[in-house]
XYZ file of C-alpha atoms in Angstrom:
673
model
C -16.441 38.226 -8.976
C -12.830 37.686 -7.841
C -13.889 34.783 -5.626
C -15.141 32.896 -8.693
C -11.917 33.484 -10.667
C -9.366 30.669 -10.454
C -5.818 30.949 -11.786
C -2.838 28.660 -12.237
C -1.161 28.068 -8.876
C -4.319 28.405 -6.771
C -5.223 25.792 -4.161
C -8.865 24.855 -4.611
C -11.525 22.415 -3.409
C -12.787 19.772 -5.836
C -15.939 17.725 -5.237
C -15.949 14.175 -6.558
C -18.757 12.817 -4.360
C -21.759 14.337 -2.649
C -21.070 12.521 0.636
C -17.254 12.496 0.758
C -15.088 15.490 1.751
C -13.659 17.847 -0.837
C -10.370 17.096 -2.573
C -7.627 19.681 -2.071
C -5.700 20.262 -5.293
C -3.302 22.815 -6.774
C -4.003 24.015 -10.313
C -1.030 23.501 -12.648
C -2.671 24.042 -16.041
C -6.036 25.067 -17.434
C -6.830 23.447 -20.784
C -9.813 23.842 -23.045
C -11.170 20.631 -24.528
C -12.572 20.119 -28.022
C -16.178 20.449 -26.837
C -15.474 23.780 -25.139
C -15.207 22.572 -21.516
C -12.307 23.564 -19.277
C -10.189 20.905 -17.598
C -7.658 21.581 -14.867
C -4.418 19.644 -14.527
C -3.874 19.556 -10.786
C -1.372 18.314 -8.207
C -2.892 15.922 -5.649
C -2.717 16.640 -1.919
C -3.807 13.926 0.499
C -5.416 14.044 3.922
C -4.752 11.818 6.908
C -7.870 9.793 6.113
C -6.378 8.924 2.693
C -3.234 7.195 4.014
C -2.748 4.002 6.006
C -2.629 3.720 9.784
C 1.111 2.992 9.782
C 1.793 6.202 7.873
C -0.507 8.060 10.272
C 1.667 6.841 13.140
C 4.719 8.109 11.297
C 3.048 11.492 10.809
C 2.191 11.611 14.532
C 5.813 11.023 15.502
C 6.923 13.720 13.078
C 4.388 16.134 14.611
C 5.674 15.399 18.128
C 9.253 16.047 17.055
C 8.195 19.321 15.459
C 6.424 20.454 18.640
C 9.483 19.641 20.757
C 11.953 21.370 18.448
C 9.870 24.485 17.799
C 8.613 24.688 21.438
C 4.965 25.029 20.493
C 2.504 26.307 23.131
C 0.173 23.744 24.649
C -3.122 23.008 22.898
C -6.259 21.238 24.082
C -7.312 17.776 22.975
C -9.992 19.202 20.693
C -7.521 21.603 19.054
C -5.048 18.780 18.522
C -7.841 16.770 16.925
C -8.732 19.639 14.580
C -5.064 20.248 13.676
C -4.952 16.766 12.140
C -7.691 17.899 9.760
C -5.582 20.892 8.708
C -2.531 18.788 7.853
C -2.058 17.731 4.231
C 0.561 15.643 2.442
C 1.999 16.900 -0.811
C 2.571 14.481 -3.689
C 3.913 14.467 -7.226
C 0.799 12.828 -8.642
C -1.097 14.717 -11.350
C -4.654 14.266 -12.554
C -7.133 16.105 -14.751
C -10.486 17.219 -13.335
C -13.298 19.287 -14.859
C -13.234 22.898 -13.729
C -16.965 22.790 -12.999
C -16.228 20.642 -9.926
C -14.317 23.443 -8.209
C -16.024 24.445 -4.954
C -13.826 27.287 -3.673
C -10.322 28.421 -2.805
C -8.093 27.479 0.106
C -4.596 28.247 1.352
C -1.836 25.632 1.738
C 1.582 26.621 3.148
C 4.766 24.791 4.053
C 5.046 24.335 7.819
C 7.929 26.348 9.265
C 9.595 26.206 12.659
C 8.568 29.779 13.346
C 4.863 29.026 12.764
C 2.412 28.524 15.620
C 0.061 25.636 14.943
C -2.906 27.180 16.737
C -2.913 30.051 14.232
C -4.071 27.681 11.486
C -7.263 27.007 13.451
C -8.066 30.709 13.606
C -8.174 31.033 9.806
C -10.796 29.510 7.545
C -9.726 27.296 4.626
C -6.113 27.264 5.826
C -3.946 24.120 5.624
C -0.275 23.226 6.077
C 2.049 20.411 4.969
C 5.497 19.199 5.960
C 5.728 15.688 4.473
C 5.522 14.340 0.924
C 3.391 11.242 0.248
C 4.255 8.800 -2.533
C 1.028 6.985 -3.585
C 2.992 4.298 -5.461
C 5.635 3.439 -2.876
C 3.296 4.250 0.063
C 5.975 6.298 1.866
C 6.155 9.606 3.725
C 9.284 11.728 3.349
C 10.300 15.202 4.433
C 9.837 17.884 1.799
C 13.109 18.842 0.096
C 12.014 22.455 -0.186
C 12.154 23.038 3.548
C 13.173 26.564 4.580
C 16.033 26.163 7.055
C 15.313 28.832 9.608
C 16.417 28.517 13.206
C 19.413 28.456 15.490
C 20.572 25.001 14.435
C 21.075 26.144 10.829
C 23.286 29.141 11.710
C 27.078 29.057 11.383
C 29.185 29.078 14.548
C 31.792 31.827 14.212
C 34.893 31.267 16.414
C 36.479 34.074 18.367
C 39.152 36.152 16.684
C 42.727 35.221 17.507
C 44.736 37.759 19.463
C 47.969 39.195 18.127
C 50.770 36.692 18.446
C 48.427 33.817 19.319
C 49.073 30.599 17.401
C 46.305 28.756 15.576
C 46.033 25.284 17.126
C 43.432 23.989 14.662
C 44.225 21.124 12.291
C 45.167 22.884 9.089
C 44.536 19.801 6.967
C 40.832 20.083 7.755
C 40.745 23.761 6.839
C 40.048 25.194 3.389
C 42.868 25.284 0.865
C 43.884 28.609 -0.624
C 43.590 28.545 -4.447
C 44.179 32.219 -5.351
C 46.007 35.135 -3.795
C 44.694 38.560 -4.861
C 47.915 40.218 -3.580
C 50.159 38.383 -6.083
C 53.131 40.164 -7.764
C 51.666 39.822 -11.293
C 49.779 42.605 -13.017
C 46.376 42.167 -14.632
C 47.938 42.378 -18.110
C 50.367 39.541 -17.357
C 47.542 37.380 -15.981
C 45.397 37.973 -19.099
C 48.334 37.082 -21.379
C 48.868 33.836 -19.489
C 45.173 32.974 -19.829
C 45.378 33.517 -23.607
C 48.333 31.134 -23.749
C 46.355 28.569 -21.732
C 43.426 28.773 -24.200
C 45.832 28.305 -27.135
C 47.351 25.260 -25.455
C 43.853 23.888 -24.866
C 42.908 24.357 -28.531
C 46.120 22.594 -29.645
C 45.469 19.757 -27.184
C 41.978 19.194 -28.656
C 43.472 19.076 -32.143
C 45.775 16.261 -31.029
C 42.992 14.319 -29.261
C 41.024 11.996 -31.587
C 37.759 12.008 -29.614
C 37.774 15.800 -29.361
C 38.436 16.127 -33.096
C 35.277 14.124 -33.809
C 33.131 16.178 -31.423
C 34.587 19.553 -32.478
C 35.620 19.073 -36.122
C 36.105 22.790 -36.804
C 38.691 25.160 -35.378
C 36.028 27.526 -34.083
C 34.332 24.791 -32.026
C 37.664 23.668 -30.554
C 38.588 27.250 -29.646
C 35.177 27.794 -28.059
C 35.547 24.600 -25.996
C 39.055 25.661 -24.914
C 37.699 29.029 -23.719
C 35.357 27.487 -21.147
C 35.752 27.972 -17.421
C 37.538 24.663 -16.888
C 40.557 25.940 -18.854
C 40.670 29.233 -16.976
C 40.430 27.474 -13.615
C 43.318 25.185 -14.571
C 45.446 28.149 -15.654
C 44.857 30.097 -12.437
C 45.503 27.013 -10.329
C 48.775 26.498 -12.192
C 49.887 30.049 -11.325
C 49.018 29.485 -7.639
C 50.971 26.218 -7.429
C 54.056 27.729 -9.110
C 54.176 30.819 -6.905
C 53.022 33.142 -9.720
C 56.212 32.472 -11.685
C 55.280 32.743 -15.367
C 58.236 30.670 -16.610
C 57.453 27.719 -14.319
C 53.732 27.995 -15.079
C 54.425 27.887 -18.871
C 56.438 24.718 -18.513
C 53.672 23.159 -16.398
C 51.060 23.837 -19.123
C 53.089 21.883 -21.675
C 54.835 18.977 -19.896
C 57.109 16.484 -21.578
C 54.295 14.162 -22.695
C 52.308 16.870 -24.504
C 49.867 19.678 -23.721
C 47.396 19.233 -20.865
C 43.766 18.736 -21.971
C 41.056 19.896 -19.554
C 37.428 18.993 -20.318
C 34.249 19.712 -18.335
C 30.921 17.833 -18.154
C 29.606 19.564 -21.267
C 32.324 17.921 -23.359
C 32.286 14.591 -21.536
C 28.582 13.959 -22.173
C 27.503 12.556 -25.521
C 24.593 13.853 -27.592
C 22.378 10.885 -26.644
C 23.038 11.453 -22.933
C 22.148 15.126 -23.331
C 18.847 14.135 -25.000
C 18.074 11.757 -22.110
C 18.779 14.540 -19.651
C 16.392 16.927 -21.420
C 13.676 14.260 -21.460
C 14.174 13.557 -17.749
C 14.178 17.267 -16.944
C 10.844 17.621 -18.738
C 9.361 14.781 -16.670
C 10.836 15.289 -13.185
C 11.923 18.905 -13.183
C 14.962 19.606 -11.022
C 14.660 16.385 -9.039
C 18.166 15.161 -9.848
C 17.864 12.026 -7.703
C 14.963 10.704 -9.789
C 16.721 11.761 -13.001
C 19.780 9.758 -12.040
C 17.767 6.745 -10.870
C 15.467 6.411 -13.902
C 17.412 7.910 -16.821
C 21.166 8.254 -16.082
C 22.193 5.656 -13.488
C 25.794 5.553 -14.782
C 26.321 9.241 -13.995
C 27.107 10.622 -10.558
C 24.824 13.132 -8.885
C 27.546 15.798 -8.913
C 28.074 15.258 -12.644
C 24.340 15.710 -13.360
C 24.108 18.896 -11.288
C 27.209 20.348 -12.955
C 25.900 19.498 -16.407
C 22.553 21.153 -15.607
C 24.102 24.520 -14.803
C 26.333 24.329 -17.878
C 23.378 23.321 -20.013
C 21.519 26.465 -18.889
C 24.220 28.595 -20.592
C 23.666 26.981 -24.014
C 21.369 27.994 -26.833
C 19.421 24.762 -26.373
C 18.108 25.958 -23.014
C 17.120 29.339 -24.462
C 15.197 27.635 -27.289
C 13.280 25.390 -24.912
C 12.504 28.326 -22.682
C 11.033 30.240 -25.603
C 8.952 27.233 -26.663
C 7.556 26.835 -23.162
C 6.758 30.525 -22.968
C 4.891 30.361 -26.285
C 3.013 27.269 -25.154
C 2.092 28.917 -21.869
C 0.744 31.957 -23.715
C -1.573 29.747 -25.734
C -3.049 28.165 -22.584
C -5.682 29.585 -20.290
C -4.426 31.769 -17.488
C -7.616 31.764 -15.479
C -11.156 30.490 -15.517
C -14.389 31.498 -13.876
C -16.590 29.029 -12.028
C -19.918 30.162 -10.651
C -20.538 29.738 -6.955
C -22.063 26.463 -5.781
C -24.950 26.137 -5.584
C -25.725 28.714 -8.234
C -29.177 30.285 -8.692
C -29.729 28.126 -11.770
C -28.722 24.963 -9.912
C -31.940 23.141 -8.958
C -30.679 19.593 -8.330
C -31.069 18.805 -4.591
C -28.224 17.491 -2.497
C -28.767 13.711 -2.126
C -27.536 13.871 1.493
C -29.988 16.595 2.443
C -32.679 15.410 4.879
C -36.148 16.752 4.154
C -38.192 17.471 7.277
C -41.315 15.461 7.982
C -44.405 16.891 6.335
C -42.641 18.304 3.300
C -41.771 16.559 0.079
C -39.436 13.661 0.977
C -35.934 13.666 -0.453
C -33.640 10.801 -1.236
C -32.464 10.304 2.365
C -35.271 12.117 4.149
C -37.598 9.185 4.667
C -37.081 6.941 7.624
C -35.014 9.246 9.882
C -35.974 9.196 13.510
C -36.920 12.276 15.471
C -34.756 13.569 18.300
C -31.392 12.521 16.864
C -28.560 14.913 17.652
C -25.689 16.054 15.476
C -22.865 13.535 15.475
C -20.280 16.305 15.851
C -21.606 19.136 18.032
C -24.593 17.189 19.528
C -27.031 19.994 18.820
C -30.722 19.265 18.329
C -31.644 22.339 16.309
C -30.427 23.223 12.831
C -31.861 24.933 9.789
C -30.821 22.000 7.634
C -29.752 18.421 8.359
C -27.561 16.140 6.245
C -27.285 12.360 6.262
C -23.817 11.159 7.256
C -22.217 7.750 7.586
C -23.712 4.342 6.721
C -27.427 4.474 5.854
C -28.380 1.799 8.408
C -27.031 3.907 11.304
C -29.134 7.009 10.458
C -26.493 9.479 11.613
C -26.791 13.124 10.662
C -24.920 16.412 10.837
C -26.083 19.982 11.237
C -25.390 22.598 8.565
C -22.189 24.004 10.118
C -20.736 20.572 10.890
C -21.584 19.406 7.366
C -19.556 22.280 5.880
C -16.704 21.451 8.273
C -16.876 17.801 7.189
C -16.778 18.684 3.500
C -13.828 21.077 3.861
C -11.652 19.388 6.467
C -12.619 15.717 6.224
C -13.532 15.179 9.878
C -15.753 16.156 12.777
C -15.171 19.088 15.092
C -15.000 17.033 18.281
C -12.974 13.829 18.797
C -14.933 10.611 19.268
C -14.119 7.505 21.256
C -13.040 5.562 18.199
C -10.554 8.306 17.383
C -8.768 8.090 20.722
C -10.835 10.211 23.112
C -10.961 9.313 26.799
C -13.516 6.595 27.521
C -15.827 6.850 30.499
C -16.515 4.183 33.052
C -20.084 3.676 31.893
C -18.978 2.439 28.463
C -16.824 -0.660 28.866
C -17.143 -1.812 25.277
C -14.641 -0.829 22.622
C -14.245 -1.492 18.963
C -11.990 -4.452 19.661
C -14.889 -6.367 21.269
C -17.036 -6.154 18.146
C -17.070 -8.726 15.409
C -15.154 -8.057 12.240
C -18.173 -7.224 10.024
C -19.530 -4.921 12.723
C -16.184 -3.185 13.215
C -15.787 -2.672 9.463
C -19.249 -1.162 9.209
C -18.516 1.405 11.926
C -17.765 4.932 10.946
C -14.575 6.324 12.537
C -16.568 9.240 13.946
C -19.302 7.419 15.879
C -20.323 8.962 19.205
C -21.363 7.276 22.416
C -24.997 8.384 21.963
C -25.475 5.885 19.143
C -23.473 3.056 20.716
C -26.564 0.875 21.083
C -27.231 1.032 17.350
C -23.802 -0.369 16.497
C -24.676 -3.871 17.614
C -27.676 -4.048 15.280
C -27.429 -6.245 12.236
C -26.224 -4.401 9.201
C -27.331 -7.132 6.802
C -30.722 -8.753 6.378
C -30.938 -12.491 6.977
C -32.238 -14.703 4.197
C -33.278 -18.325 3.726
C -33.738 -20.643 0.772
C -37.174 -22.269 0.613
C -37.944 -24.975 -1.930
C -41.216 -25.154 -3.804
C -43.562 -28.116 -3.927
C -42.561 -28.896 -7.499
C -38.911 -29.070 -6.484
C -39.652 -31.467 -3.645
C -41.716 -33.649 -5.984
C -38.957 -33.657 -8.601
C -36.454 -34.936 -6.035
C -38.555 -38.068 -5.517
C -39.946 -38.648 -9.011
C -36.711 -38.037 -10.919
C -34.380 -39.722 -8.465
C -32.778 -41.736 -11.277
C -31.840 -38.527 -13.142
C -30.950 -36.388 -10.149
C -29.022 -39.036 -8.171
C -29.156 -37.071 -4.905
C -26.515 -39.165 -3.109
C -24.067 -38.695 -5.958
C -24.895 -34.970 -6.183
C -24.317 -34.579 -2.439
C -20.850 -36.093 -2.777
C -20.065 -33.764 -5.674
C -21.576 -30.378 -4.735
C -19.414 -28.566 -7.266
C -20.865 -30.476 -10.232
C -23.723 -28.599 -11.988
C -27.212 -30.083 -12.198
C -29.340 -29.730 -15.322
C -32.449 -28.349 -13.643
C -34.297 -27.737 -16.928
C -34.046 -31.388 -17.949
C -35.271 -32.529 -14.540
C -38.225 -30.124 -14.681
C -39.178 -31.343 -18.146
C -38.998 -34.999 -17.072
C -40.982 -34.239 -13.925
C -43.780 -32.626 -15.933
C -43.991 -35.804 -18.057
C -44.029 -38.228 -15.113
C -46.310 -36.160 -12.901
C -49.676 -37.196 -14.549
C -48.747 -40.887 -14.374
C -47.508 -40.642 -10.815
C -50.826 -39.191 -9.628
C -52.492 -42.583 -10.201
C -49.824 -44.554 -8.348
C -48.851 -42.712 -5.168
C -45.257 -42.801 -4.036
C -44.147 -45.221 -1.357
C -42.982 -43.257 1.625
C -40.902 -45.162 4.157
C -41.480 -43.821 7.658
C -38.304 -42.686 9.384
C -37.874 -43.846 12.926
C -36.459 -40.986 14.990
C -34.821 -41.405 18.374
C -36.240 -39.648 21.420
C -34.909 -36.209 22.220
C -33.341 -37.352 25.500
C -31.285 -39.976 23.665
C -30.058 -37.443 21.113
C -29.073 -34.964 23.816
C -27.243 -37.685 25.728
C -25.250 -38.658 22.630
C -24.377 -35.038 21.906
C -23.131 -34.522 25.470
C -21.051 -37.662 25.267
C -19.433 -36.616 21.984
C -18.813 -32.980 22.983
C -15.113 -32.159 23.453
C -14.134 -31.102 26.941
C -11.658 -28.418 27.884
C -8.286 -29.660 29.123
C -7.465 -29.330 32.778
C -3.746 -29.015 32.209
C -2.152 -25.947 33.820
C -1.418 -22.974 31.613
C 2.019 -22.503 30.215
C 2.954 -26.206 30.267
C 5.274 -27.146 27.485
C 4.727 -30.308 25.500
C 7.924 -32.363 25.253
C 8.887 -32.729 21.628
C 11.324 -35.353 20.400
C 11.862 -35.035 16.683
C 13.810 -38.286 16.440
C 11.101 -40.447 18.015
C 8.016 -40.199 15.881
C 6.194 -43.037 17.590
C 6.814 -41.715 21.115
C 3.777 -40.643 23.137
C 4.019 -36.837 23.496
C 1.835 -36.498 26.516
C -1.395 -36.028 24.559
C -4.057 -38.660 24.484
C -5.619 -37.378 21.265
C -2.688 -38.442 19.050
C -2.701 -41.924 17.547
C 0.121 -44.229 18.617
C 1.521 -47.005 16.417
C 0.772 -50.535 17.579
C 1.759 -53.851 16.179
C -0.922 -56.069 14.770
C 0.000 -58.877 17.185
C -1.328 -56.798 20.081
C -4.810 -56.859 18.569
C -6.119 -60.397 18.492
C -9.516 -61.730 17.739
C -12.214 -60.906 15.258
C -13.822 -57.575 14.948
C -10.752 -55.508 15.686
C -11.720 -51.878 15.003
C -9.728 -50.126 12.324
C -9.940 -46.542 11.190
C -10.979 -45.694 7.652
C -7.381 -45.505 6.450
C -6.622 -49.044 7.500
C -4.733 -48.224 10.706
C -5.754 -49.618 14.089
C -7.387 -47.216 16.500
C -5.291 -46.205 19.494
C -6.475 -45.941 23.045
C -6.746 -42.174 22.755
C -9.394 -42.422 19.974
C -12.893 -43.558 20.884
C -14.871 -45.977 18.766
C -18.594 -46.491 18.841
C -18.280 -49.343 21.361
C -15.966 -47.526 23.754
C -17.331 -45.449 26.633
C -17.166 -41.684 26.546
C -13.891 -40.237 27.812
C -12.556 -36.772 28.268
C -10.637 -35.463 25.278
C -7.990 -32.811 25.436
C -8.095 -29.804 23.147
C -4.729 -28.819 21.743
C -3.392 -25.376 22.417
C -1.960 -23.835 19.198
C 1.020 -22.518 21.138
C 1.807 -25.943 22.645
C 1.032 -28.021 19.566
C 3.703 -30.647 18.782
C 5.383 -31.243 15.470
C 3.299 -32.802 12.667
C 2.846 -36.554 13.151
C 4.081 -38.796 10.349
C 2.326 -42.162 9.862
C 4.483 -44.853 8.272
C 2.664 -47.724 6.615
C 3.573 -51.199 7.844
C 3.243 -54.605 6.246
C -0.023 -55.178 8.070
C -1.641 -51.985 6.822
C -0.497 -52.664 3.274
C -1.850 -56.180 3.464
C -5.138 -54.761 4.763
C -5.433 -52.459 1.758
C -4.838 -55.338 -0.640
C -7.432 -57.465 1.147
C -10.169 -54.853 0.817
C -12.235 -54.701 -2.323
C -12.541 -51.567 -4.397
C -16.102 -51.007 -3.166
C -15.036 -51.304 0.490
C -12.215 -48.853 -0.018
C -14.573 -46.283 -1.556
C -17.105 -46.804 1.231
C -14.409 -46.262 3.873
C -13.181 -43.121 2.104
C -16.690 -41.661 1.998
C -17.208 -42.328 5.714
C -13.865 -41.787 7.426
C -15.495 -41.251 10.820
C -16.736 -44.843 11.076
C -14.419 -47.623 12.292
C -13.460 -50.289 9.795
C -14.029 -53.896 10.895
C -12.011 -56.511 9.063
C -12.443 -60.256 9.298
C -9.468 -62.262 10.514
C -9.425 -64.290 7.303
C -8.702 -61.137 5.323
C -5.837 -60.237 7.592
C -4.056 -63.543 7.124
C -0.598 -63.004 5.839
C -0.257 -64.321 2.346
C 2.813 -66.406 1.600
C 5.314 -64.635 -0.557
C 5.063 -65.560 -4.207
C 8.413 -66.770 -5.517
C 9.688 -64.755 -8.402
C 10.427 -66.606 -11.631
C 14.061 -67.159 -12.418
C 15.453 -64.722 -14.956
C 15.854 -66.105 -18.422
C 19.183 -64.387 -18.814
C 21.919 -63.663 -16.320
C 21.781 -60.351 -14.536
C 25.289 -59.564 -15.575
C 27.986 -61.142 -17.651
C 31.604 -60.476 -18.216
C 31.827 -62.131 -21.654
C 31.366 -60.059 -24.800
C 28.217 -60.560 -26.832
C 28.891 -61.814 -30.369
C 26.319 -61.318 -33.106
C 26.645 -63.724 -36.058
C 25.209 -62.879 -39.433
C-alpha cells in the first residue's frame, strides 16, 4: 500500500509514450481538477538522450574532472556506459501531468565528492545529478546547491606565533578591528550612548524631507532610527574615538547637522518592494535572476540585504501564513494503483505475440531466431518491439524494463562508441544521410546487414490511357510546350477532361496523325554521351590557382573559363555565339568542335567570381536580334547562337538634334505680362 502512495517531494516515473522511456519528475504540488482527477505539478529532469551532442560532450568532460578530483576507483566499459543512464540533469522547468501516468518511485540525489559512482549501479531506481540544464538557453551549469565537502574547501590555519616573535604579514590585508570587548566603558554607559544615537537619528529623519514623507509620524521615525544600522554606526563611532564619550557625542552631531544613517529597508520604495515580492514568488531565492529580470538597477548585495531585512517585517509573516493556509488546502498525497493493475486489460502495443496465438499490434511479421538487442539472449517469457518498425528489433522482458527506466540498453553498441572489430569495416559515417537518420543509436552488429535495406518504398507515376489521349486531342487547351516551360503554373485538369470527352466520339472517326520519330542507333548515342562526359583533371593535388583580382580578363590557368575576345578576331559568317550574345572561347566546345578534355574545378582551388562586361559589339548584337530570337536563345542557352554578318554591321551613330534652347545661360529670364 505504501508503494502506491505518492507525496509532494517524491521522485517518480511518468509514462508519456508506450515505446519511449519513462520521464523522471519531482512532485511539487498535487491538485484536484474540477472533474475529480488529480494532476501533479512536477519539476522536469532530463536524461542524456534529451540534450544535444555538444552538451553531452560538456557533461563527459565534467564527469572526467569529477573522477580525477574525487579519485574514483576504475570501472569497466560496460559500467561506464550504464552510469550515463543513471545521470540526470536538473532544470527549473515545471509542467502538469495526470497522476494516473505515474509508474513508480525512484531516488535522485546530488552527486558529492565522497560518493562512489559504482554504488549507484548496485541500487535499483537510483539516479544522481550534478549539472543544471536550461531548456530555453540550451546550457549546462553547475548546481548552486553543491555541498562543499573536501580538503580544498577547508581553511588553512597558520601556526601560532611564539612569544616575542613579530608578525611579518601585511596588516592592510588583515581584518580590521571594529569592537573591543575589553573597553573601559560599562554596559550602562554604552546603553546610554545608544539611546542618544537613536534620538539623534530620529531628529535627523525629522529634518530630512524624503524621510518625513516616508515616515510621517513620530513613531515610524523612531522605529526606523532604532534599526541595526543606527546601532552599528554608534558602536563604530565609539571604536574610532577610543571609547571617549565626549568625542563620540561630538562626532554624532557634526557642524553641518546630525548624521542620518539609513539601511536598504528605507532606501527601497514601495513599488520596488512589490517587484521584489513578485520576483521572489516566481524565482524563489535565486537573486541573480531576480536582479536580471525585475531589479536590474539594484546591486546583488543590496537585494540580498533587503531580503533578510524583509524577513523581519510583518509582510513576510503574512505571506507565510497565506502560503501555509494554501498548502493545507492542497493534497498532501495521492494513491495510484500499480501498473498494470488487475482491472487493466489494454495490451501493450509494443508487446510481441508469439506465433500461433492471437496476433497483437506488432506481433505479426517478426522473424524467428532474432536475439535481444541488449543482452543477445534467445529465450524470454515476453518480447517487446523496439526501434524502427522496418528493422524488427526486439528486447527481452528484463531489458525492456531497463530501457523504460533508464533510457538505454545494458551493453554498449558500436554506434555508442564501443570498440569495433576487424570484421566490420563499415561505420555510420559511410552510410547515406537518410540511412544514418533512420538508425537507432543502440543497433548491434548482428543486424548490421539490415541497416542497408531501403526504409522507404519506391513509387512511380503511371498515366492512364485517357490522360495520354487528352494530351493529343486537347493540345490547343493544354499547350504542353508552354506548360513544360512553366511547371509551377496550375493546369485545369477538369476542363481538359470535359473537352476530351466531347471530342473523343468525333476523333474516333478520324484517327490522329502520328509522325514517326526517327531514333539514332544505340552506338551513336553512347558515343555522343562519352564525348560529352566531363573528365577528371590530371593536375596534381594541392596546386594553387593564381588569382589576380585586378585583371578580370586574365587567363587563370583554367580552360573552362570564358576569355574575352574582340570581335575583330572572329571574321567570316557563321561565327558561333553563346546564348547571351558573347562569343565562345576556345575553352568552350561548340557542336562543330571536336571533343576535348574538360577540367573539373576543385571547390578549394576555385578562383574569384568572373565578371563579364558588355562591349559595344555585344550590345549591338542584342539590338540586331529580334524579340523572338532573343526568347528562343533564352529558352535554349546550351545551343550556340549563329548571327549573320549583316546583322553585326556597325550602325552609324545617329546625330542628336540640336537643343532648342541653350544648355545654360548667364542672363536673367524676364517674364513680361
